[in-house]
Amino acid sequence: MFGSRFGDVSVIGGSYDRARIQGDYADGRASDKIAYRIAGAYENSDSHRPYFSLERTSISPSLSYRPHQGSELLIQGEFLDDNRLPDRGIPSWQGKPLDDARPFYYGYPTDDFL
């Protein structure tokens, strides 16, 4: 990180209201003793299957400190908020998925979450 500066942002979209934005920025040029970086993302999505939903936020900051040449203190963190109603899949019979089962949710949507 020291001696460089960079940044990146990307946006992704797709079927079933899938949306994701993510970014990353680092700056190690402002000082020869301190550098920092922050990366983050937000995602929100539905599915072709009933009840499934996903909303996720992630932030990962880091700070690096060099009091003198040869030593460095690095502090990093990660904060994740991940809320979703999972899709537990399609039941099978005799080793094959049940075709008629695709439009149904197998579980208890009011009680099932991650």
Short mmCIF file of C-alpha atoms in Angstrom, two decimals:
data_model
loop_
_atom_site.label_atom_id
_atom_site.label_comp_id
_atom_site.label_asym_id
_atom_site.label_seq_id
_atom_site.Cartn_x
_atom_site.Cartn_y
_atom_site.Cartn_z
CA MET A 1 0.00 0.00 0.00
CA PHE A 2 2.79 2.43 0.79
CA GLY A 3 3.76 4.59 -2.16
CA SER A 4 0.65 3.87 -4.22
CA ARG A 5 -2.90 5.07 -4.63
CA PHE A 6 -5.65 3.18 -6.41
CA GLY A 7 -9.40 2.85 -6.58
CA ASP A 8 -12.00 0.74 -8.30
CA VAL A 9 -15.81 0.68 -8.47
CA SER A 10 -18.00 -1.85 -10.23
CA VAL A 11 -21.75 -2.22 -10.64
CA ILE A 12 -23.43 -5.52 -11.50
CA GLY A 13 -27.06 -6.12 -12.38
CA GLY A 14 -29.03 -9.11 -13.52
CA SER A 15 -32.29 -10.98 -13.64
CA TYR A 16 -34.66 -11.08 -10.68
CA ASP A 17 -33.69 -7.63 -9.43
CA ARG A 18 -30.07 -8.63 -8.82
CA ALA A 19 -27.97 -5.58 -8.02
CA ARG A 20 -24.46 -5.29 -6.60
CA ILE A 21 -22.09 -2.38 -6.20
CA GLN A 22 -18.57 -2.79 -4.87
CA GLY A 23 -15.59 -0.53 -4.44
CA ASP A 24 -12.03 -0.43 -3.23
CA TYR A 25 -9.82 2.58 -2.48
CA ALA A 26 -6.32 2.77 -1.03
CA ASP A 27 -3.95 5.66 -0.40
CA GLY A 28 -0.35 5.21 0.69
CA ARG A 29 1.10 8.28 -0.98
CA ALA A 30 0.00 10.99 1.44
CA SER A 31 2.52 9.97 4.12
CA ASP A 32 5.52 7.68 4.46
CA LYS A 33 4.19 6.55 7.88
CA ILE A 34 0.45 6.01 7.34
CA ALA A 35 -1.51 4.22 4.62
CA TYR A 36 -5.15 3.17 4.52
CA ARG A 37 -7.50 1.09 2.44
CA ILE A 38 -11.26 0.57 2.43
CA ALA A 39 -13.22 -1.98 0.44
CA GLY A 40 -16.96 -2.44 0.49
CA ALA A 41 -19.94 -3.95 -1.26
CA TYR A 42 -23.73 -3.93 -1.22
CA GLU A 43 -25.85 -6.64 -2.83
CA ASN A 44 -29.61 -7.15 -3.11
CA SER A 45 -31.27 -9.96 -5.05
CA ASP A 46 -34.38 -12.05 -5.51
CA SER A 47 -34.70 -15.37 -7.39
CA HIS A 48 -36.86 -17.33 -9.81
CA ARG A 49 -37.75 -19.51 -6.81
CA PRO A 50 -40.41 -18.35 -4.33
CA TYR A 51 -39.52 -16.52 -1.11
CA PHE A 52 -35.74 -16.36 -1.69
CA SER A 53 -34.20 -12.98 -0.90
CA LEU A 54 -30.71 -11.70 -0.20
CA GLU A 55 -29.40 -8.41 1.16
CA ARG A 56 -25.74 -8.13 2.07
CA THR A 57 -23.45 -5.26 3.09
CA SER A 58 -19.70 -5.57 3.64
CA ILE A 59 -17.11 -2.99 4.69
CA SER A 60 -13.42 -3.82 5.20
CA PRO A 61 -11.15 -1.00 6.38
CA SER A 62 -7.43 -1.28 7.08
CA LEU A 63 -4.84 1.12 8.45
CA SER A 64 -1.09 0.65 8.31
CA TYR A 65 1.41 2.59 10.43
CA ARG A 66 5.22 2.55 10.03
CA PRO A 67 6.82 4.28 13.01
CA HIS A 68 10.26 3.68 11.45
CA GLN A 69 11.82 1.60 8.69
CA GLY A 70 11.62 -2.12 9.43
CA SER A 71 8.49 -2.13 11.59
CA GLU A 72 4.82 -1.83 10.72
CA LEU A 73 1.52 -2.02 12.60
CA LEU A 74 -1.44 -3.20 10.52
CA ILE A 75 -5.01 -2.91 11.83
CA GLN A 76 -7.77 -4.50 9.77
CA GLY A 77 -11.47 -5.03 10.26
CA GLU A 78 -14.35 -6.66 8.50
CA PHE A 79 -18.01 -5.81 9.02
CA LEU A 80 -20.59 -8.02 7.34
CA ASP A 81 -24.37 -7.83 7.49
CA ASP A 82 -25.87 -10.76 5.58
CA ASN A 83 -29.64 -11.28 5.63
CA ARG A 84 -31.28 -13.89 3.45
CA LEU A 85 -34.03 -16.41 3.19
CA PRO A 86 -32.24 -19.44 1.77
CA ASP A 87 -33.42 -21.71 -0.99
CA ARG A 88 -33.02 -25.19 0.48
CA GLY A 89 -33.31 -26.77 -2.92
CA ILE A 90 -35.60 -29.16 -4.70
CA PRO A 91 -36.43 -32.58 -3.26
CA SER A 92 -35.35 -35.65 -5.17
CA TRP A 93 -36.87 -39.04 -5.74
CA GLN A 94 -34.79 -42.06 -6.76
CA GLY A 95 -31.73 -39.91 -7.44
CA LYS A 96 -33.46 -37.32 -9.65
CA PRO A 97 -34.95 -33.89 -8.87
CA LEU A 98 -38.73 -33.74 -8.89
CA ASP A 99 -39.68 -31.61 -11.91
CA ASP A 100 -43.06 -30.62 -10.46
CA ALA A 101 -41.35 -29.31 -7.30
CA ARG A 102 -39.58 -26.31 -8.90
CA PRO A 103 -42.27 -23.65 -8.22
CA PHE A 104 -42.57 -24.50 -4.50
CA TYR A 105 -40.62 -23.50 -1.40
CA TYR A 106 -39.70 -26.30 0.97
CA GLY A 107 -39.40 -24.85 4.41
CA TYR A 108 -41.05 -22.27 6.65
CA PRO A 109 -40.37 -18.81 5.22
CA THR A 110 -41.40 -17.03 8.41
CA ASP A 111 -38.91 -19.04 10.49
CA ASP A 112 -36.10 -19.76 8.05
CA PHE A 113 -33.32 -17.19 7.63
CA LEU A 114 -29.56 -16.82 7.56
#
